[in-house]
């Protein structure tokens, strides 16, 4: 039954099947063009260069062929069985195209076209689109979307630069933030499984997509940038059933009057009260991040398959200042910096210089010996008093590679407690940082950022564990 | 009168003359050595390689010569007139050396030696040092210091990596954070005039050094990382007379019980109540930063000689999301996103595409035309409704250089309003970012960070202006 919308089913028990969006059997690209300045060019170029394996049908009445493919005059002319249409025509033609898609039995649409609810005169057009979609059982991403990406299927139906493959799904109301975040995240060692630019979100919103991706085996963490939520009925219950399965990190803007006004002219979003949203997030166990940088900070920690999680944090440092900074942020965020066991202290004292500090935070004091880092990490991880470890490094440009390898060698793969590293230095230690990232050790610029990520990780895991025990 | 301490004079009218610390006529390095694993080696190596032009006298009873220099058995043997001694001997010999310096009429000392108040048994030794210094009119940096740097004099009497030359003076209780921050700040386009690692601060503290540097023509911004304040009498009045002349940005750790405990074993600092410190900072017009990354963010903005400053901020973007994010943080921090003038709107509408948003925030929408950025900046800067501008850029890897040059070309050198740029992307736009920085345009990773820096800049300048009008 094509027109069935599981969104009307009981919350948490069902979700809309978005498989045809992310992995369509075939794909029509309406408005594909060979004019490089046009959006329809970026779109078809990304799809072709991305290497999508299923049939792609460009549609443009003015062209015969494009990048070696036959171009169709209308979507009604393409072979049947197309599951997804990506629409990049002018706003004036959008409704005609949508109707033609519906008539051709294409039920999933990504609408790149702008000029809907985000513009002064466009809300009527958006209402028309919404109503038509609902009464004809269409599933729509957008309008005013930058597209959709599924790195596993090599589907890059998107006008933003392509992300590297990884395990974060990013649902963003800003398309441009998508590409920009991909670029930045790549440097941080974070890649993406899916990307959906929801734009004005006339139909599918963050809740629908997150609910579907809760069951996506390629996605370990869901991250989202949103300006407002339409159709937010059942938000808490629906999102709770997502966060039970995987962490959801949200950057929400439009918090102030000025921001809300700007959001309205960007995606036509009604930002709503931030206090209400904050309360709903707390209930739904959503992790809020201050900006996209912190979103990546948190994703980095959540991507790792740590076996346990508790609030008692050990801090190991090669300099006193960063250790103090990390301790402050841990305690400010509800973590504890406990005494380490007598046995652990003795072991540390036996290998560290006499002027080192063998209480928690453990200050090895300036050392260039990578093995000392490795030994200290091992000793601290073996202490039953410690649930997780923050290691702060300053500088160490010359021995960066040896150091990163020694730290990586200290991980116990059988019982992995969280290890987050802050490495304060310039990009001259990027090689060392990369080695840590390649070994599954999240790296941050400052002790404060590492500690904030640790707090987000631990608090969330504990809430989820507790909830699981209660149900 | 050698023993005179101007610190006893009325607050704000006098300060200790630290010229011999930063620019000594000649310098003794006590504990200099040719053994690479020792601190005394790093120290003399940095001094020699740094290219200090005045005489340097290494002191070590076990050596005859070092790096081509004659080595003296004792500081009593060095030629007279030495103004500064840098001490890197074991703690057990420290007091002997300090006494010898005093007898040789060396009145300024930087004590690298650790093992004083920061250790369990070391507080008596530190008390002895403090008392001796006071009764003999010595001026001391440290103990447990990483050294002192004056880039203008090419004096690098420091065991941390050398910073690039610039206009920020950094007073840090953590030596390691010094070198690490230099490395990071270099990538952000920030260089240093002075660096003082105050360590345990048995004599000179942040207040003394900042008071001296308030009159240093090479220093435009004073940044500080501190764990606690000893001898903080007159903090507010003394720091007020500094902030009247130049901005002071402080990262204060030891805010929590865990942090305070760690600070005590790091520099022997008593961290004190953060609420009291926060209040004192507010009165003294000190800008507080969350971490060293934000300290650099703020320094970057304060280094620029903007001619005016007011709270009415224009936001210009090439994508809606970042504009919303910037607007939120501006308003959350007391800035305003006002309506722009009708004339300005008209001018923008005449050059921007029809679907662009010509109200504030101005959303040019995705454009690859660098000239459009330049024109829009000019138009907004000419609007009397706008005091400062945040420009948000996402991605734009391919046109980064042209774009950065076009933006730089938009600056009006006669009446410079603040322009801060957020360029969200990976390090693949570092070339573009560098061009902006070279042209005096601060660049940030996220709109939020640019907006926080703008808020710090504007609020501080307004407070200082108002204070100046009242006096």
JSON list of C-alpha atoms in Angstrom, two decimals, chain A residues 64-270:
[
{"chain": "A", "resi": 64, "resn": "UNK", "atom": "CA", "xyz": [19.73, 15.40, -25.58]},
{"chain": "A", "resi": 65, "resn": "UNK", "atom": "CA", "xyz": [22.72, 14.00, -23.72]},
{"chain": "A", "resi": 66, "resn": "UNK", "atom": "CA", "xyz": [24.80, 14.85, -20.66]},
{"chain": "A", "resi": 67, "resn": "UNK", "atom": "CA", "xyz": [28.07, 13.33, -19.46]},
{"chain": "A", "resi": 68, "resn": "UNK", "atom": "CA", "xyz": [27.47, 10.39, -21.79]},
{"chain": "A", "resi": 69, "resn": "UNK", "atom": "CA", "xyz": [23.91, 9.76, -20.58]},
{"chain": "A", "resi": 70, "resn": "UNK", "atom": "CA", "xyz": [20.64, 10.09, -22.49]},
{"chain": "A", "resi": 71, "resn": "UNK", "atom": "CA", "xyz": [18.64, 13.06, -21.20]},
{"chain": "A", "resi": 72, "resn": "UNK", "atom": "CA", "xyz": [14.85, 12.74, -20.94]},
{"chain": "A", "resi": 73, "resn": "UNK", "atom": "CA", "xyz": [12.44, 15.55, -21.85]},
{"chain": "A", "resi": 74, "resn": "UNK", "atom": "CA", "xyz": [10.20, 14.88, -18.88]},
{"chain": "A", "resi": 75, "resn": "UNK", "atom": "CA", "xyz": [10.12, 12.60, -15.89]},
{"chain": "A", "resi": 76, "resn": "UNK", "atom": "CA", "xyz": [7.13, 10.91, -17.57]},
{"chain": "A", "resi": 77, "resn": "UNK", "atom": "CA", "xyz": [9.50, 9.67, -20.29]},
{"chain": "A", "resi": 78, "resn": "UNK", "atom": "CA", "xyz": [11.99, 7.89, -18.01]},
{"chain": "A", "resi": 79, "resn": "UNK", "atom": "CA", "xyz": [11.85, 4.08, -17.66]},
{"chain": "A", "resi": 80, "resn": "UNK", "atom": "CA", "xyz": [9.44, 2.97, -14.98]},
{"chain": "A", "resi": 81, "resn": "UNK", "atom": "CA", "xyz": [10.42, 1.91, -11.49]},
{"chain": "A", "resi": 82, "resn": "UNK", "atom": "CA", "xyz": [12.30, 5.06, -10.55]},
{"chain": "A", "resi": 83, "resn": "UNK", "atom": "CA", "xyz": [12.30, 5.30, -6.77]},
{"chain": "A", "resi": 84, "resn": "UNK", "atom": "CA", "xyz": [13.82, 8.71, -6.17]},
{"chain": "A", "resi": 85, "resn": "UNK", "atom": "CA", "xyz": [13.68, 12.04, -7.97]},
{"chain": "A", "resi": 86, "resn": "UNK", "atom": "CA", "xyz": [16.04, 14.85, -7.14]},
{"chain": "A", "resi": 87, "resn": "UNK", "atom": "CA", "xyz": [14.54, 18.14, -8.24]},
{"chain": "A", "resi": 88, "resn": "UNK", "atom": "CA", "xyz": [16.64, 21.18, -9.18]},
{"chain": "A", "resi": 89, "resn": "UNK", "atom": "CA", "xyz": [14.30, 23.20, -11.39]},
{"chain": "A", "resi": 90, "resn": "UNK", "atom": "CA", "xyz": [13.24, 26.84, -10.81]},
{"chain": "A", "resi": 91, "resn": "UNK", "atom": "CA", "xyz": [10.54, 27.35, -8.17]},
{"chain": "A", "resi": 92, "resn": "UNK", "atom": "CA", "xyz": [8.00, 28.29, -10.84]},
{"chain": "A", "resi": 93, "resn": "UNK", "atom": "CA", "xyz": [8.25, 24.79, -12.36]},
{"chain": "A", "resi": 94, "resn": "UNK", "atom": "CA", "xyz": [8.53, 22.88, -9.10]},
{"chain": "A", "resi": 95, "resn": "UNK", "atom": "CA", "xyz": [4.87, 21.94, -8.63]},
{"chain": "A", "resi": 96, "resn": "UNK", "atom": "CA", "xyz": [4.52, 20.76, -12.22]},
{"chain": "A", "resi": 97, "resn": "UNK", "atom": "CA", "xyz": [7.51, 18.49, -11.73]},
{"chain": "A", "resi": 98, "resn": "UNK", "atom": "CA", "xyz": [6.21, 17.19, -8.40]},
{"chain": "A", "resi": 99, "resn": "UNK", "atom": "CA", "xyz": [2.85, 16.34, -10.01]},
{"chain": "A", "resi": 100, "resn": "UNK", "atom": "CA", "xyz": [4.58, 14.57, -12.88]},
{"chain": "A", "resi": 101, "resn": "UNK", "atom": "CA", "xyz": [6.64, 12.55, -10.42]},
{"chain": "A", "resi": 102, "resn": "UNK", "atom": "CA", "xyz": [3.51, 11.53, -8.58]},
{"chain": "A", "resi": 103, "resn": "UNK", "atom": "CA", "xyz": [1.81, 10.54, -11.82]},
{"chain": "A", "resi": 104, "resn": "UNK", "atom": "CA", "xyz": [4.90, 8.51, -12.76]},
{"chain": "A", "resi": 105, "resn": "UNK", "atom": "CA", "xyz": [4.65, 6.74, -9.41]},
{"chain": "A", "resi": 106, "resn": "UNK", "atom": "CA", "xyz": [7.89, 8.23, -8.05]},
{"chain": "A", "resi": 107, "resn": "UNK", "atom": "CA", "xyz": [7.10, 8.52, -4.37]},
{"chain": "A", "resi": 108, "resn": "UNK", "atom": "CA", "xyz": [10.37, 9.87, -2.93]},
{"chain": "A", "resi": 109, "resn": "UNK", "atom": "CA", "xyz": [11.62, 13.34, -3.78]},
{"chain": "A", "resi": 110, "resn": "UNK", "atom": "CA", "xyz": [14.56, 15.47, -2.74]},
{"chain": "A", "resi": 111, "resn": "UNK", "atom": "CA", "xyz": [13.71, 19.06, -3.64]},
{"chain": "A", "resi": 112, "resn": "UNK", "atom": "CA", "xyz": [16.78, 21.27, -4.03]},
{"chain": "A", "resi": 113, "resn": "UNK", "atom": "CA", "xyz": [14.70, 24.12, -5.48]},
{"chain": "A", "resi": 114, "resn": "UNK", "atom": "CA", "xyz": [14.51, 27.18, -3.20]},
{"chain": "A", "resi": 115, "resn": "UNK", "atom": "CA", "xyz": [11.96, 29.99, -3.11]},
{"chain": "A", "resi": 116, "resn": "UNK", "atom": "CA", "xyz": [9.38, 28.39, -0.81]},
{"chain": "A", "resi": 117, "resn": "UNK", "atom": "CA", "xyz": [8.54, 29.20, 2.81]},
{"chain": "A", "resi": 118, "resn": "UNK", "atom": "CA", "xyz": [11.90, 30.88, 3.38]},
{"chain": "A", "resi": 119, "resn": "UNK", "atom": "CA", "xyz": [10.98, 33.75, 1.04]},
{"chain": "A", "resi": 120, "resn": "UNK", "atom": "CA", "xyz": [8.44, 36.52, 1.58]},
{"chain": "A", "resi": 121, "resn": "UNK", "atom": "CA", "xyz": [6.00, 35.33, -1.10]},
{"chain": "A", "resi": 122, "resn": "UNK", "atom": "CA", "xyz": [6.79, 31.62, -0.98]},
{"chain": "A", "resi": 123, "resn": "UNK", "atom": "CA", "xyz": [4.70, 30.23, 1.86]},
{"chain": "A", "resi": 124, "resn": "UNK", "atom": "CA", "xyz": [1.65, 29.59, -0.34]},
{"chain": "A", "resi": 125, "resn": "UNK", "atom": "CA", "xyz": [3.78, 27.53, -2.70]},
{"chain": "A", "resi": 126, "resn": "UNK", "atom": "CA", "xyz": [5.18, 25.56, 0.22]},
{"chain": "A", "resi": 127, "resn": "UNK", "atom": "CA", "xyz": [1.69, 24.94, 1.56]},
{"chain": "A", "resi": 128, "resn": "UNK", "atom": "CA", "xyz": [0.62, 23.69, -1.87]},
{"chain": "A", "resi": 129, "resn": "UNK", "atom": "CA", "xyz": [3.60, 21.33, -1.97]},
{"chain": "A", "resi": 130, "resn": "UNK", "atom": "CA", "xyz": [2.96, 20.05, 1.55]},
{"chain": "A", "resi": 131, "resn": "UNK", "atom": "CA", "xyz": [-0.72, 19.41, 0.92]},
{"chain": "A", "resi": 132, "resn": "UNK", "atom": "CA", "xyz": [-0.07, 17.69, -2.40]},
{"chain": "A", "resi": 133, "resn": "UNK", "atom": "CA", "xyz": [2.62, 15.48, -0.87]},
{"chain": "A", "resi": 134, "resn": "UNK", "atom": "CA", "xyz": [0.39, 14.46, 2.00]},
{"chain": "A", "resi": 135, "resn": "UNK", "atom": "CA", "xyz": [-2.66, 13.62, -0.12]},
{"chain": "A", "resi": 136, "resn": "UNK", "atom": "CA", "xyz": [-0.59, 11.69, -2.65]},
{"chain": "A", "resi": 137, "resn": "UNK", "atom": "CA", "xyz": [1.60, 9.79, -0.19]},
{"chain": "A", "resi": 138, "resn": "UNK", "atom": "CA", "xyz": [4.85, 11.38, -1.29]},
{"chain": "A", "resi": 139, "resn": "UNK", "atom": "CA", "xyz": [7.93, 11.48, 0.92]},
{"chain": "A", "resi": 140, "resn": "UNK", "atom": "CA", "xyz": [9.83, 14.74, 0.54]},
{"chain": "A", "resi": 141, "resn": "UNK", "atom": "CA", "xyz": [13.21, 16.03, 1.64]},
{"chain": "A", "resi": 142, "resn": "UNK", "atom": "CA", "xyz": [13.29, 19.84, 1.35]},
{"chain": "A", "resi": 143, "resn": "UNK", "atom": "CA", "xyz": [12.43, 22.05, -0.39]},
{"chain": "A", "resi": 144, "resn": "UNK", "atom": "CA", "xyz": [15.47, 24.34, -0.21]},
{"chain": "A", "resi": 145, "resn": "UNK", "atom": "CA", "xyz": [17.61, 21.25, 0.46]},
{"chain": "A", "resi": 146, "resn": "UNK", "atom": "CA", "xyz": [21.24, 20.78, -0.57]},
{"chain": "A", "resi": 147, "resn": "UNK", "atom": "CA", "xyz": [20.57, 17.10, -1.19]},
{"chain": "A", "resi": 148, "resn": "UNK", "atom": "CA", "xyz": [21.19, 13.70, 0.23]},
{"chain": "A", "resi": 149, "resn": "UNK", "atom": "CA", "xyz": [24.26, 11.48, 0.62]},
{"chain": "A", "resi": 150, "resn": "UNK", "atom": "CA", "xyz": [24.70, 7.79, 1.39]},
{"chain": "A", "resi": 151, "resn": "UNK", "atom": "CA", "xyz": [28.41, 7.04, 1.32]},
{"chain": "A", "resi": 152, "resn": "UNK", "atom": "CA", "xyz": [27.87, 3.25, 1.47]},
{"chain": "A", "resi": 153, "resn": "UNK", "atom": "CA", "xyz": [25.78, 3.31, -1.71]},
{"chain": "A", "resi": 154, "resn": "UNK", "atom": "CA", "xyz": [28.08, 5.97, -3.18]},
{"chain": "A", "resi": 155, "resn": "UNK", "atom": "CA", "xyz": [25.02, 8.14, -3.65]},
{"chain": "A", "resi": 156, "resn": "UNK", "atom": "CA", "xyz": [26.03, 11.81, -3.63]},
{"chain": "A", "resi": 157, "resn": "UNK", "atom": "CA", "xyz": [22.83, 13.52, -4.76]},
{"chain": "A", "resi": 158, "resn": "UNK", "atom": "CA", "xyz": [24.02, 16.74, -3.24]},
{"chain": "A", "resi": 159, "resn": "UNK", "atom": "CA", "xyz": [25.35, 20.15, -4.25]},
{"chain": "A", "resi": 160, "resn": "UNK", "atom": "CA", "xyz": [27.87, 20.24, -1.39]},
{"chain": "A", "resi": 161, "resn": "UNK", "atom": "CA", "xyz": [31.40, 18.75, -1.48]},
{"chain": "A", "resi": 162, "resn": "UNK", "atom": "CA", "xyz": [31.51, 15.01, -0.86]},
{"chain": "A", "resi": 163, "resn": "UNK", "atom": "CA", "xyz": [32.30, 13.79, 2.67]},
{"chain": "A", "resi": 164, "resn": "UNK", "atom": "CA", "xyz": [34.69, 10.98, 3.51]},
{"chain": "A", "resi": 165, "resn": "UNK", "atom": "CA", "xyz": [33.06, 7.71, 4.53]},
{"chain": "A", "resi": 166, "resn": "UNK", "atom": "CA", "xyz": [32.56, 7.04, 8.21]},
{"chain": "A", "resi": 167, "resn": "UNK", "atom": "CA", "xyz": [29.93, 6.32, 10.83]},
{"chain": "A", "resi": 168, "resn": "UNK", "atom": "CA", "xyz": [28.27, 9.67, 11.56]},
{"chain": "A", "resi": 169, "resn": "UNK", "atom": "CA", "xyz": [24.91, 10.51, 9.99]},
{"chain": "A", "resi": 170, "resn": "UNK", "atom": "CA", "xyz": [24.46, 14.27, 9.70]},
{"chain": "A", "resi": 171, "resn": "UNK", "atom": "CA", "xyz": [20.97, 15.73, 9.42]},
{"chain": "A", "resi": 172, "resn": "UNK", "atom": "CA", "xyz": [21.31, 19.43, 8.73]},
{"chain": "A", "resi": 173, "resn": "UNK", "atom": "CA", "xyz": [18.94, 22.24, 8.09]},
{"chain": "A", "resi": 174, "resn": "UNK", "atom": "CA", "xyz": [21.82, 24.16, 6.58]},
{"chain": "A", "resi": 175, "resn": "UNK", "atom": "CA", "xyz": [23.21, 22.65, 3.42]},
{"chain": "A", "resi": 176, "resn": "UNK", "atom": "CA", "xyz": [26.33, 24.78, 3.42]},
{"chain": "A", "resi": 177, "resn": "UNK", "atom": "CA", "xyz": [27.17, 23.72, 6.97]},
{"chain": "A", "resi": 178, "resn": "UNK", "atom": "CA", "xyz": [27.10, 20.19, 5.57]},
{"chain": "A", "resi": 179, "resn": "UNK", "atom": "CA", "xyz": [29.96, 20.62, 3.16]},
{"chain": "A", "resi": 180, "resn": "UNK", "atom": "CA", "xyz": [31.87, 22.84, 5.56]},
{"chain": "A", "resi": 181, "resn": "UNK", "atom": "CA", "xyz": [31.51, 20.32, 8.37]},
{"chain": "A", "resi": 182, "resn": "UNK", "atom": "CA", "xyz": [32.63, 17.45, 6.10]},
{"chain": "A", "resi": 183, "resn": "UNK", "atom": "CA", "xyz": [35.81, 19.39, 5.33]},
{"chain": "A", "resi": 184, "resn": "UNK", "atom": "CA", "xyz": [36.51, 20.18, 8.94]},
{"chain": "A", "resi": 185, "resn": "UNK", "atom": "CA", "xyz": [35.54, 16.75, 10.27]},
{"chain": "A", "resi": 186, "resn": "UNK", "atom": "CA", "xyz": [37.89, 15.05, 7.81]},
{"chain": "A", "resi": 187, "resn": "UNK", "atom": "CA", "xyz": [40.83, 16.80, 9.52]},
{"chain": "A", "resi": 188, "resn": "UNK", "atom": "CA", "xyz": [39.51, 15.57, 12.87]},
{"chain": "A", "resi": 189, "resn": "UNK", "atom": "CA", "xyz": [39.25, 11.96, 11.73]},
{"chain": "A", "resi": 190, "resn": "UNK", "atom": "CA", "xyz": [35.46, 11.89, 11.46]},
{"chain": "A", "resi": 191, "resn": "UNK", "atom": "CA", "xyz": [33.66, 10.54, 8.40]},
{"chain": "A", "resi": 192, "resn": "UNK", "atom": "CA", "xyz": [30.01, 10.21, 7.43]},
{"chain": "A", "resi": 193, "resn": "UNK", "atom": "CA", "xyz": [27.56, 7.43, 6.63]},
{"chain": "A", "resi": 194, "resn": "UNK", "atom": "CA", "xyz": [24.63, 9.60, 5.58]},
{"chain": "A", "resi": 195, "resn": "UNK", "atom": "CA", "xyz": [23.89, 13.28, 5.04]},
{"chain": "A", "resi": 196, "resn": "UNK", "atom": "CA", "xyz": [20.45, 14.78, 4.67]},
{"chain": "A", "resi": 197, "resn": "UNK", "atom": "CA", "xyz": [20.00, 18.48, 4.12]},
{"chain": "A", "resi": 198, "resn": "UNK", "atom": "CA", "xyz": [16.40, 18.85, 5.25]},
{"chain": "A", "resi": 199, "resn": "UNK", "atom": "CA", "xyz": [16.06, 22.52, 4.23]},
{"chain": "A", "resi": 200, "resn": "UNK", "atom": "CA", "xyz": [12.56, 23.82, 4.92]},
{"chain": "A", "resi": 201, "resn": "UNK", "atom": "CA", "xyz": [11.50, 20.31, 6.07]},
{"chain": "A", "resi": 202, "resn": "UNK", "atom": "CA", "xyz": [7.98, 20.54, 4.62]},
{"chain": "A", "resi": 203, "resn": "UNK", "atom": "CA", "xyz": [7.59, 16.79, 5.12]},
{"chain": "A", "resi": 204, "resn": "UNK", "atom": "CA", "xyz": [10.55, 14.85, 6.55]},
{"chain": "A", "resi": 205, "resn": "UNK", "atom": "CA", "xyz": [12.10, 16.43, 9.62]},
{"chain": "A", "resi": 206, "resn": "UNK", "atom": "CA", "xyz": [14.96, 15.51, 11.93]},
{"chain": "A", "resi": 207, "resn": "UNK", "atom": "CA", "xyz": [12.74, 13.14, 13.92]},
{"chain": "A", "resi": 208, "resn": "UNK", "atom": "CA", "xyz": [11.67, 11.08, 10.89]},
{"chain": "A", "resi": 209, "resn": "UNK", "atom": "CA", "xyz": [15.19, 10.71, 9.57]},
{"chain": "A", "resi": 210, "resn": "UNK", "atom": "CA", "xyz": [16.78, 9.97, 12.93]},
{"chain": "A", "resi": 211, "resn": "UNK", "atom": "CA", "xyz": [14.08, 7.36, 13.59]},
{"chain": "A", "resi": 212, "resn": "UNK", "atom": "CA", "xyz": [14.94, 5.60, 10.35]},
{"chain": "A", "resi": 213, "resn": "UNK", "atom": "CA", "xyz": [18.70, 5.84, 10.93]},
{"chain": "A", "resi": 214, "resn": "UNK", "atom": "CA", "xyz": [18.36, 4.38, 14.43]},
{"chain": "A", "resi": 215, "resn": "UNK", "atom": "CA", "xyz": [18.30, 1.04, 12.57]},
{"chain": "A", "resi": 216, "resn": "UNK", "atom": "CA", "xyz": [21.00, 1.88, 10.03]},
{"chain": "A", "resi": 217, "resn": "UNK", "atom": "CA", "xyz": [23.96, -0.44, 10.62]},
{"chain": "A", "resi": 218, "resn": "UNK", "atom": "CA", "xyz": [26.37, 2.02, 8.95]},
{"chain": "A", "resi": 219, "resn": "UNK", "atom": "CA", "xyz": [25.48, 4.78, 11.43]},
{"chain": "A", "resi": 220, "resn": "UNK", "atom": "CA", "xyz": [26.90, 4.82, 14.94]},
{"chain": "A", "resi": 221, "resn": "UNK", "atom": "CA", "xyz": [26.23, 8.45, 15.83]},
{"chain": "A", "resi": 222, "resn": "UNK", "atom": "CA", "xyz": [23.52, 10.82, 14.63]},
{"chain": "A", "resi": 223, "resn": "UNK", "atom": "CA", "xyz": [24.46, 14.51, 14.52]},
{"chain": "A", "resi": 224, "resn": "UNK", "atom": "CA", "xyz": [22.11, 17.29, 13.64]},
{"chain": "A", "resi": 225, "resn": "UNK", "atom": "CA", "xyz": [22.09, 21.03, 13.01]},
{"chain": "A", "resi": 226, "resn": "UNK", "atom": "CA", "xyz": [18.56, 22.42, 13.24]},
{"chain": "A", "resi": 227, "resn": "UNK", "atom": "CA", "xyz": [16.84, 25.79, 13.21]},
{"chain": "A", "resi": 228, "resn": "UNK", "atom": "CA", "xyz": [13.33, 24.74, 14.13]},
{"chain": "A", "resi": 229, "resn": "UNK", "atom": "CA", "xyz": [11.02, 21.74, 14.25]},
{"chain": "A", "resi": 230, "resn": "UNK", "atom": "CA", "xyz": [7.80, 21.45, 12.34]},
{"chain": "A", "resi": 231, "resn": "UNK", "atom": "CA", "xyz": [5.48, 18.50, 13.03]},
{"chain": "A", "resi": 232, "resn": "UNK", "atom": "CA", "xyz": [7.23, 17.84, 16.31]},
{"chain": "A", "resi": 233, "resn": "UNK", "atom": "CA", "xyz": [4.44, 15.73, 17.77]},
{"chain": "A", "resi": 234, "resn": "UNK", "atom": "CA", "xyz": [5.81, 12.88, 19.81]},
{"chain": "A", "resi": 235, "resn": "UNK", "atom": "CA", "xyz": [9.32, 14.41, 19.76]},
{"chain": "A", "resi": 236, "resn": "UNK", "atom": "CA", "xyz": [10.35, 13.12, 23.19]},
{"chain": "A", "resi": 237, "resn": "UNK", "atom": "CA", "xyz": [9.01, 9.57, 22.77]},
{"chain": "A", "resi": 238, "resn": "UNK", "atom": "CA", "xyz": [10.25, 9.17, 19.20]},
{"chain": "A", "resi": 239, "resn": "UNK", "atom": "CA", "xyz": [13.70, 10.56, 19.91]},
{"chain": "A", "resi": 240, "resn": "UNK", "atom": "CA", "xyz": [13.96, 8.52, 23.09]},
{"chain": "A", "resi": 241, "resn": "UNK", "atom": "CA", "xyz": [13.60, 5.38, 21.04]},
{"chain": "A", "resi": 242, "resn": "UNK", "atom": "CA", "xyz": [16.43, 6.65, 18.82]},
{"chain": "A", "resi": 243, "resn": "UNK", "atom": "CA", "xyz": [18.78, 7.59, 21.65]},
{"chain": "A", "resi": 244, "resn": "UNK", "atom": "CA", "xyz": [18.19, 4.18, 23.24]},
{"chain": "A", "resi": 245, "resn": "UNK", "atom": "CA", "xyz": [19.99, 2.74, 20.21]},
{"chain": "A", "resi": 246, "resn": "UNK", "atom": "CA", "xyz": [22.58, 5.40, 19.37]},
{"chain": "A", "resi": 247, "resn": "UNK", "atom": "CA", "xyz": [23.66, 8.84, 20.57]},
{"chain": "A", "resi": 248, "resn": "UNK", "atom": "CA", "xyz": [22.10, 11.92, 19.00]},
{"chain": "A", "resi": 249, "resn": "UNK", "atom": "CA", "xyz": [24.05, 15.20, 19.14]},
{"chain": "A", "resi": 250, "resn": "UNK", "atom": "CA", "xyz": [22.17, 18.36, 18.24]},
{"chain": "A", "resi": 251, "resn": "UNK", "atom": "CA", "xyz": [23.23, 21.94, 17.54]},
{"chain": "A", "resi": 252, "resn": "UNK", "atom": "CA", "xyz": [20.08, 24.05, 17.77]},
{"chain": "A", "resi": 253, "resn": "UNK", "atom": "CA", "xyz": [20.14, 27.65, 16.57]},
{"chain": "A", "resi": 254, "resn": "UNK", "atom": "CA", "xyz": [17.43, 30.25, 16.50]},
{"chain": "A", "resi": 255, "resn": "UNK", "atom": "CA", "xyz": [17.68, 30.49, 20.28]},
{"chain": "A", "resi": 256, "resn": "UNK", "atom": "CA", "xyz": [17.34, 34.27, 20.41]},
{"chain": "A", "resi": 257, "resn": "UNK", "atom": "CA", "xyz": [14.98, 36.76, 18.78]},
{"chain": "A", "resi": 258, "resn": "UNK", "atom": "CA", "xyz": [17.68, 37.76, 16.28]},
{"chain": "A", "resi": 259, "resn": "UNK", "atom": "CA", "xyz": [18.53, 34.13, 15.56]},
{"chain": "A", "resi": 260, "resn": "UNK", "atom": "CA", "xyz": [14.89, 33.12, 15.20]},
{"chain": "A", "resi": 261, "resn": "UNK", "atom": "CA", "xyz": [14.30, 35.95, 12.73]},
{"chain": "A", "resi": 262, "resn": "UNK", "atom": "CA", "xyz": [17.30, 34.87, 10.68]},
{"chain": "A", "resi": 263, "resn": "UNK", "atom": "CA", "xyz": [16.15, 31.24, 10.78]},
{"chain": "A", "resi": 264, "resn": "UNK", "atom": "CA", "xyz": [12.79, 32.27, 9.43]},
{"chain": "A", "resi": 265, "resn": "UNK", "atom": "CA", "xyz": [14.30, 33.83, 6.32]},
{"chain": "A", "resi": 266, "resn": "UNK", "atom": "CA", "xyz": [16.71, 30.92, 5.91]},
{"chain": "A", "resi": 267, "resn": "UNK", "atom": "CA", "xyz": [14.48, 27.85, 6.10]},
{"chain": "A", "resi": 268, "resn": "UNK", "atom": "CA", "xyz": [11.15, 29.35, 7.08]},
{"chain": "A", "resi": 269, "resn": "UNK", "atom": "CA", "xyz": [11.64, 27.77, 10.50]},
{"chain": "A", "resi": 270, "resn": "UNK", "atom": "CA", "xyz": [9.78, 28.81, 13.58]}
]
